[in-house]
JSON list of C-alpha atoms in Angstrom, two decimals:
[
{"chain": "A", "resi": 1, "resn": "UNK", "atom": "CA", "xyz": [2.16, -75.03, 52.05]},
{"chain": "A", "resi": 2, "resn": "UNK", "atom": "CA", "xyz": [2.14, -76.51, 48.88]},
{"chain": "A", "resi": 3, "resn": "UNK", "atom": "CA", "xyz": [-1.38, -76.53, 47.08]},
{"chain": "A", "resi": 4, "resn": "UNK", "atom": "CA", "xyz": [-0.95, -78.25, 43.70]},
{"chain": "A", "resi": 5, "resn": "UNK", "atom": "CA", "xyz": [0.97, -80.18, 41.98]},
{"chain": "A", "resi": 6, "resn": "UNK", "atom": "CA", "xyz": [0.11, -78.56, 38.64]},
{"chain": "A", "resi": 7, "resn": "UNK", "atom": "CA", "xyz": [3.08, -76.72, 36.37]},
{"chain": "A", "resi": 8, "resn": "UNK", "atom": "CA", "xyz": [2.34, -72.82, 36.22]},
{"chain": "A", "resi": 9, "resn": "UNK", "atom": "CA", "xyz": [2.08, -72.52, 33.30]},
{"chain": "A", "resi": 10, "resn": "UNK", "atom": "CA", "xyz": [-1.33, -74.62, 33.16]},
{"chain": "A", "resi": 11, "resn": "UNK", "atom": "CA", "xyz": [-3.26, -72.02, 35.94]},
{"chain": "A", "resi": 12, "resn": "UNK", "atom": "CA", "xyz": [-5.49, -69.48, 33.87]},
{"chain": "A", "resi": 13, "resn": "UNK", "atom": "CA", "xyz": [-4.66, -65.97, 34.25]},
{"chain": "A", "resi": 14, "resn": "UNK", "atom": "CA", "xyz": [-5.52, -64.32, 37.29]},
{"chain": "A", "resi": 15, "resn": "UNK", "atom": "CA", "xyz": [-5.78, -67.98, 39.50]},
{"chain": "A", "resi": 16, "resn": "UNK", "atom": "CA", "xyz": [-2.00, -68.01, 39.80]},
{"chain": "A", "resi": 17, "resn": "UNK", "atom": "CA", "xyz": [-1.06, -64.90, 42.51]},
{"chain": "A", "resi": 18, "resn": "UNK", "atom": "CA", "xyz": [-2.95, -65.08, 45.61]},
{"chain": "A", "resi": 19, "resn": "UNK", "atom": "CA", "xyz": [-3.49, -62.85, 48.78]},
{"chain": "A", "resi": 20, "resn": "UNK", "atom": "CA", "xyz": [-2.24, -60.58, 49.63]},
{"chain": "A", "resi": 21, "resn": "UNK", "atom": "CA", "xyz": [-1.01, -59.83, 46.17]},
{"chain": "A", "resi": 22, "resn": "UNK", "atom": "CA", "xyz": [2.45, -58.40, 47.28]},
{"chain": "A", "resi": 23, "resn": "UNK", "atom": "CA", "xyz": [6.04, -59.21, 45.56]},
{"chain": "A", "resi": 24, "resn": "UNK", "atom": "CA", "xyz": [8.02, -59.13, 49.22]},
{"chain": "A", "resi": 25, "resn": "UNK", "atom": "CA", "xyz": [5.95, -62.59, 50.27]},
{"chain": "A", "resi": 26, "resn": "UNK", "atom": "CA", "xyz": [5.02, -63.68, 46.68]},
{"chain": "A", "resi": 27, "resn": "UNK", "atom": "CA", "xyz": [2.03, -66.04, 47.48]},
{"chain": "A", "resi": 28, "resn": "UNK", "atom": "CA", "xyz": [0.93, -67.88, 45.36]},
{"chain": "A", "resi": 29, "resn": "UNK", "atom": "CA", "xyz": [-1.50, -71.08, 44.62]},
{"chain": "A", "resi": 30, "resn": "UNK", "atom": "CA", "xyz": [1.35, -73.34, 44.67]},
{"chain": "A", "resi": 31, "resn": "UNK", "atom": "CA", "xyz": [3.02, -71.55, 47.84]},
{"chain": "A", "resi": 32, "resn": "UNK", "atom": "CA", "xyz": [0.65, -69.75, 50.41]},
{"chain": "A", "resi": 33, "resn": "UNK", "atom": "CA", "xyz": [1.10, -69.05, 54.08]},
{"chain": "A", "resi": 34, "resn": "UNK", "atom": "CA", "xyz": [2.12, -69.20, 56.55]},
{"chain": "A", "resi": 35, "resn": "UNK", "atom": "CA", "xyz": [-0.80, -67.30, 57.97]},
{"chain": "A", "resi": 36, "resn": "UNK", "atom": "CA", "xyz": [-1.72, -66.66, 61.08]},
{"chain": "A", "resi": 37, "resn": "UNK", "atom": "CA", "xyz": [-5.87, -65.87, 61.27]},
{"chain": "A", "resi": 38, "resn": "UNK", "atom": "CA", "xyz": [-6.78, -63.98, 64.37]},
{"chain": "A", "resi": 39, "resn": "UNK", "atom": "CA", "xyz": [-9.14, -63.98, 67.30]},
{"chain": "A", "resi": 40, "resn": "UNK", "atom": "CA", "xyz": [-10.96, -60.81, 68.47]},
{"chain": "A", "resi": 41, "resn": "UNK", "atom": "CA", "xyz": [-8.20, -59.77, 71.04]},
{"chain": "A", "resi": 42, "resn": "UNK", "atom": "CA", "xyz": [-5.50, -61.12, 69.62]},
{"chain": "A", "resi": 43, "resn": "UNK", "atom": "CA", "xyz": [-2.42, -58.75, 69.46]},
{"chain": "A", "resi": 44, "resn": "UNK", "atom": "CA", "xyz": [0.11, -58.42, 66.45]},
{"chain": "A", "resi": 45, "resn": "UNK", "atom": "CA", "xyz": [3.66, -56.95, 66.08]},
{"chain": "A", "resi": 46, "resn": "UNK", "atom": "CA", "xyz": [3.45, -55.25, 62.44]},
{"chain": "A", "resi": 47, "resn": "UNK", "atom": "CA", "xyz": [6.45, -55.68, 61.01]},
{"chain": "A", "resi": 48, "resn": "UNK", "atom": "CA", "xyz": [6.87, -55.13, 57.31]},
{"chain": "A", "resi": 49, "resn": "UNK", "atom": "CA", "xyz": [5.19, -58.73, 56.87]},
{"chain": "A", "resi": 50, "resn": "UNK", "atom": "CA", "xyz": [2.43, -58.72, 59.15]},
{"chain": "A", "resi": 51, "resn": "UNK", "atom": "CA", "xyz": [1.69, -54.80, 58.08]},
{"chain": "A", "resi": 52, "resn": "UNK", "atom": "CA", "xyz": [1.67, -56.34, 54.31]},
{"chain": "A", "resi": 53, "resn": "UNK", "atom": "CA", "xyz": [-0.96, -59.23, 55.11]},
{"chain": "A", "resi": 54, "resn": "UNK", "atom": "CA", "xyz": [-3.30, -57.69, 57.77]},
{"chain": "A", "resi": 55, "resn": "UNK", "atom": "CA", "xyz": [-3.31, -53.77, 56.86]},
{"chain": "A", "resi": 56, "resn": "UNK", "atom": "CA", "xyz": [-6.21, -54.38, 54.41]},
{"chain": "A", "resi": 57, "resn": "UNK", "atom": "CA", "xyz": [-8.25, -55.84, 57.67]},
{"chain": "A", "resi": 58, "resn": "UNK", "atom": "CA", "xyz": [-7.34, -53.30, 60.22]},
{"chain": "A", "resi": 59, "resn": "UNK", "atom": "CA", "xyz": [-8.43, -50.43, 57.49]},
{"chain": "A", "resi": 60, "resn": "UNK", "atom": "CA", "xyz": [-11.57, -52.25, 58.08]},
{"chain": "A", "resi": 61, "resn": "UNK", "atom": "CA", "xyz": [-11.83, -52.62, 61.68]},
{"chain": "A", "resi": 62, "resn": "UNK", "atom": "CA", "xyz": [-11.04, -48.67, 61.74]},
{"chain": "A", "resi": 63, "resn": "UNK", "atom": "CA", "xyz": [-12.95, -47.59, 59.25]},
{"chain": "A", "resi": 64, "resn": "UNK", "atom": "CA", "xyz": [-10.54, -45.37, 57.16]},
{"chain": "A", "resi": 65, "resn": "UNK", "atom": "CA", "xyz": [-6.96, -46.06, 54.98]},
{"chain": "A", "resi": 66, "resn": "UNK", "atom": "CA", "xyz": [-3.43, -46.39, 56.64]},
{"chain": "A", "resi": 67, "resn": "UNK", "atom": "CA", "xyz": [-0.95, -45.49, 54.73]},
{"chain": "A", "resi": 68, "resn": "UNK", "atom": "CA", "xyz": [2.81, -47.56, 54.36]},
{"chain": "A", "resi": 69, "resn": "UNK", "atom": "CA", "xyz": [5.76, -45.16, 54.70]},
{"chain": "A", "resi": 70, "resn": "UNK", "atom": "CA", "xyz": [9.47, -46.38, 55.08]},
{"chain": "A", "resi": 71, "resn": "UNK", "atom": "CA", "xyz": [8.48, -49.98, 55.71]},
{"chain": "A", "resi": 72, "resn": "UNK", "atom": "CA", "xyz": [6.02, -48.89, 58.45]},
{"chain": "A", "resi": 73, "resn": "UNK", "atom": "CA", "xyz": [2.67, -48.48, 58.74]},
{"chain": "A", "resi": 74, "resn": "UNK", "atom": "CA", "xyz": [1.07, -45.64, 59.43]},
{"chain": "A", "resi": 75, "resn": "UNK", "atom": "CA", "xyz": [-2.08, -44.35, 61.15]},
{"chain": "A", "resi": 76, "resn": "UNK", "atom": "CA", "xyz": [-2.84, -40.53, 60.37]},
{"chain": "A", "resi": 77, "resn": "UNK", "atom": "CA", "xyz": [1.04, -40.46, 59.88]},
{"chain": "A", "resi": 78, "resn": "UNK", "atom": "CA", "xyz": [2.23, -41.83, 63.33]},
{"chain": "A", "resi": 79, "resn": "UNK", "atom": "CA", "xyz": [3.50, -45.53, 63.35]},
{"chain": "A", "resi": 80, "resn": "UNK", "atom": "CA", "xyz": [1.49, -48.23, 64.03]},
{"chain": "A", "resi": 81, "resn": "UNK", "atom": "CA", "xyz": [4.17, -50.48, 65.89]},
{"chain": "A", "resi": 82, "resn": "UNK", "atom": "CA", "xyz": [1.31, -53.03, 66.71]},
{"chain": "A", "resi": 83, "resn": "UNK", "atom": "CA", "xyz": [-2.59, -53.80, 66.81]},
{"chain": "A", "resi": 84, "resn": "UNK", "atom": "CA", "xyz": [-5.52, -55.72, 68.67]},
{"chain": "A", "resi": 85, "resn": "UNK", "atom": "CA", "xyz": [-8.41, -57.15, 66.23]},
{"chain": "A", "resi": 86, "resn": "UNK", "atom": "CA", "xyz": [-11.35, -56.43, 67.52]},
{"chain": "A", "resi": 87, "resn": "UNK", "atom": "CA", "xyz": [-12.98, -59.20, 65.50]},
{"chain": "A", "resi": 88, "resn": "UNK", "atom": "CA", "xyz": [-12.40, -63.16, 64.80]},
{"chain": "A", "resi": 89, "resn": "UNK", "atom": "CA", "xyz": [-11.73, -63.58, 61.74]},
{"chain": "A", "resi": 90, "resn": "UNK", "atom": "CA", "xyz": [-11.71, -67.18, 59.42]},
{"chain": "A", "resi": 91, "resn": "UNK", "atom": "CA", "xyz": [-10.21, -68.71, 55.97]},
{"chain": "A", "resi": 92, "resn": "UNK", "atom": "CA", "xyz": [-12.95, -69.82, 53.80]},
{"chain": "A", "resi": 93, "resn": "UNK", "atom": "CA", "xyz": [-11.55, -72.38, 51.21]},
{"chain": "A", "resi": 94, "resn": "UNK", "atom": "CA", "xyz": [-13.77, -73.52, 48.30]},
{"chain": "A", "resi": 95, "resn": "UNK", "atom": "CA", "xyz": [-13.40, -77.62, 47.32]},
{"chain": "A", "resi": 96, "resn": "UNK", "atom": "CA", "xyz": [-11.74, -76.55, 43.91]},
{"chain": "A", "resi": 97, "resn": "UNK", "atom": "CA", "xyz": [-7.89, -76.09, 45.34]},
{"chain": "A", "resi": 98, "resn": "UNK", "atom": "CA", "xyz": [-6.78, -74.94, 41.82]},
{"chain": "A", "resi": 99, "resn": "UNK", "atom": "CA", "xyz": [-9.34, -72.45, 41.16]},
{"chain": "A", "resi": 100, "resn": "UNK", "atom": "CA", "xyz": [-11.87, -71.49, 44.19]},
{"chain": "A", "resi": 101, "resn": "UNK", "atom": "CA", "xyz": [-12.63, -68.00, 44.86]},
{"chain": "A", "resi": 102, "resn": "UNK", "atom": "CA", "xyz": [-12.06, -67.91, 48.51]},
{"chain": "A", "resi": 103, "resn": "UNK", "atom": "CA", "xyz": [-9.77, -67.00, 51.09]},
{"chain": "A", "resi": 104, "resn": "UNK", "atom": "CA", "xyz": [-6.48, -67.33, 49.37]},
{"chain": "A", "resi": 105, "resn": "UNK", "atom": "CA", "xyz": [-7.87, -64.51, 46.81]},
{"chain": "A", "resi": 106, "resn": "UNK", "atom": "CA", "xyz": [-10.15, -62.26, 48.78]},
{"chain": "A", "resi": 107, "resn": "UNK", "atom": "CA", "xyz": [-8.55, -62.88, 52.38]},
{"chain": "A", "resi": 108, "resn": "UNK", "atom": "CA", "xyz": [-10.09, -63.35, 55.67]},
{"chain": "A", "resi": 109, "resn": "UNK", "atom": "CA", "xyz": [-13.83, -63.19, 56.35]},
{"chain": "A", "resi": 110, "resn": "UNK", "atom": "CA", "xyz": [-14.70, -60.99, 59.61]},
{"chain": "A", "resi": 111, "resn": "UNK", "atom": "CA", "xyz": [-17.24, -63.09, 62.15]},
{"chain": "A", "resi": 112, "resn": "UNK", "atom": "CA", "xyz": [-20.28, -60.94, 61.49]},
{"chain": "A", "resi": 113, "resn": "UNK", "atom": "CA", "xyz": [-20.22, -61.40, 57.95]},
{"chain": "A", "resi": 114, "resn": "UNK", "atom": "CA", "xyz": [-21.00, -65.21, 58.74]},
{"chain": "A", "resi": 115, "resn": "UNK", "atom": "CA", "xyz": [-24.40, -65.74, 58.51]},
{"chain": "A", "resi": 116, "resn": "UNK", "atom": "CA", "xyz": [-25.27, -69.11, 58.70]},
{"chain": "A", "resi": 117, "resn": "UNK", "atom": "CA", "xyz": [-23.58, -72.87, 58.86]},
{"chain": "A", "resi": 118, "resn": "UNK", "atom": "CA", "xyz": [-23.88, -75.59, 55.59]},
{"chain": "A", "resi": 119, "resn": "UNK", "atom": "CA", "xyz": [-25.70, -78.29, 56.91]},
{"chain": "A", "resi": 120, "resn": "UNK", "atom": "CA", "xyz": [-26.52, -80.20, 53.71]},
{"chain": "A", "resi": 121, "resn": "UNK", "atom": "CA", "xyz": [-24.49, -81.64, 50.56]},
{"chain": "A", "resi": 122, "resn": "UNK", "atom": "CA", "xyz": [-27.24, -80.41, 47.41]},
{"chain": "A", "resi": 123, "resn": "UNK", "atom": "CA", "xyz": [-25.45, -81.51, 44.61]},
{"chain": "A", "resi": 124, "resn": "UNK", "atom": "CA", "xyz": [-22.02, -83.49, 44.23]},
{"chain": "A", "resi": 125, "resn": "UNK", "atom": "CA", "xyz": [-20.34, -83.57, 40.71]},
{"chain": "A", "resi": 126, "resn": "UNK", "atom": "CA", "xyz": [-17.33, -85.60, 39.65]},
{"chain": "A", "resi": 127, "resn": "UNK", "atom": "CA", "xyz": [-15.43, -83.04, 38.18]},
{"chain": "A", "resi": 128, "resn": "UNK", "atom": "CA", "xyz": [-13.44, -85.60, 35.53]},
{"chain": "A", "resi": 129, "resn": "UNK", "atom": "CA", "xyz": [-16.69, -87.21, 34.19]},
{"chain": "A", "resi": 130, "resn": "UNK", "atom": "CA", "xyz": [-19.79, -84.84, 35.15]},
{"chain": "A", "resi": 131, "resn": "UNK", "atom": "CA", "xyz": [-21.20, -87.78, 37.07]},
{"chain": "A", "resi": 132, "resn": "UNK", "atom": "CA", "xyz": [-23.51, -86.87, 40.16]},
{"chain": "A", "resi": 133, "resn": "UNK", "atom": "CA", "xyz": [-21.46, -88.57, 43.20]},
{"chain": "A", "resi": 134, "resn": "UNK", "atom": "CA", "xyz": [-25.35, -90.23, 44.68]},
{"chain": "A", "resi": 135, "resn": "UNK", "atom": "CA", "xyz": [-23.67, -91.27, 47.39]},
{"chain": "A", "resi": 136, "resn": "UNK", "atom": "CA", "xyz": [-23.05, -87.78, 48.65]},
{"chain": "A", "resi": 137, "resn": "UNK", "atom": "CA", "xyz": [-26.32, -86.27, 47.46]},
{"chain": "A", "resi": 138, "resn": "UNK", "atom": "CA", "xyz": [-28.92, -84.52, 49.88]},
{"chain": "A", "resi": 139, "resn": "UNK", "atom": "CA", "xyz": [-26.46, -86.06, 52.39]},
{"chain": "A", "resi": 140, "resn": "UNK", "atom": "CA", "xyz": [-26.42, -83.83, 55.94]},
{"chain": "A", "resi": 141, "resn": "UNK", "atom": "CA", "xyz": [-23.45, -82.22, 57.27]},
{"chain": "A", "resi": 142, "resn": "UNK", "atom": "CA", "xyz": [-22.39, -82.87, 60.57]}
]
């Protein structure tokens, strides 16, 4: 998926690389995905890919570090061939596509963590001349 049209060399430091910050699948802002985002009992086959994107979330769901041996990850040193989430999980993408701290930098947000639904525009700024956009102010969310 490609994100922006912009040249490289114009992305301030640190926007550029993306989740899940590994050289094998070399994400970046210009080139993410695919990724798949899982349901609570949805089972994966970790491969060296899938092992790469999702160990970071099933550390979390277990509550202490794997470790990656010999392409393979590992739980208290026996393989971990493949895994059920036991949470939903969902990519949060900000409205600034070249520079949003959300999903694409910090991965995927487990469902208890949401806490509530936007259900009102506050404040809309064109970003090229600082202009509120009125039209879309105090405007509800459906």
């Amino acid at each position: 998926l490609a994100l922006s049209d912009k040249p490289i060399e114009l992305f301030p430091k640190g926007v550029y690389h993306t989740f899940p910050s590994d050289a094998l699948l070399n994400w970046n802002i210009k080139n993410f995905g695919p990724l798949y985002i899982p349901r609570k009992r949805d089972r994966i086959i970790l491969d060296r890919t899938n092992a790469l994107i999702y160990k970071k979330i099933i550390e979390w769901e277990k509550g202490y570090p794997l470790s990656f041996e010999n392409d393979t990850l590992r739980d208290n040193g026996k393989p971990l061939l493949n895994y059920m989430f036991s949470h939903s999980y969902y990519f949060m993408g900000g409205d600034k596509v070249e520079n949003s701290q959300d999903s694409r930098y910090w991965g995927l947000l487990p469902d208890d963590l949401i806490v509530g639904k936007a259900w009102l525009i506050w404040k809309s700024v064109d970003p090229h001349t600082n202009n509120f956009k009125w039209k879309r102010f105090m405007k509800s969310i459906d």
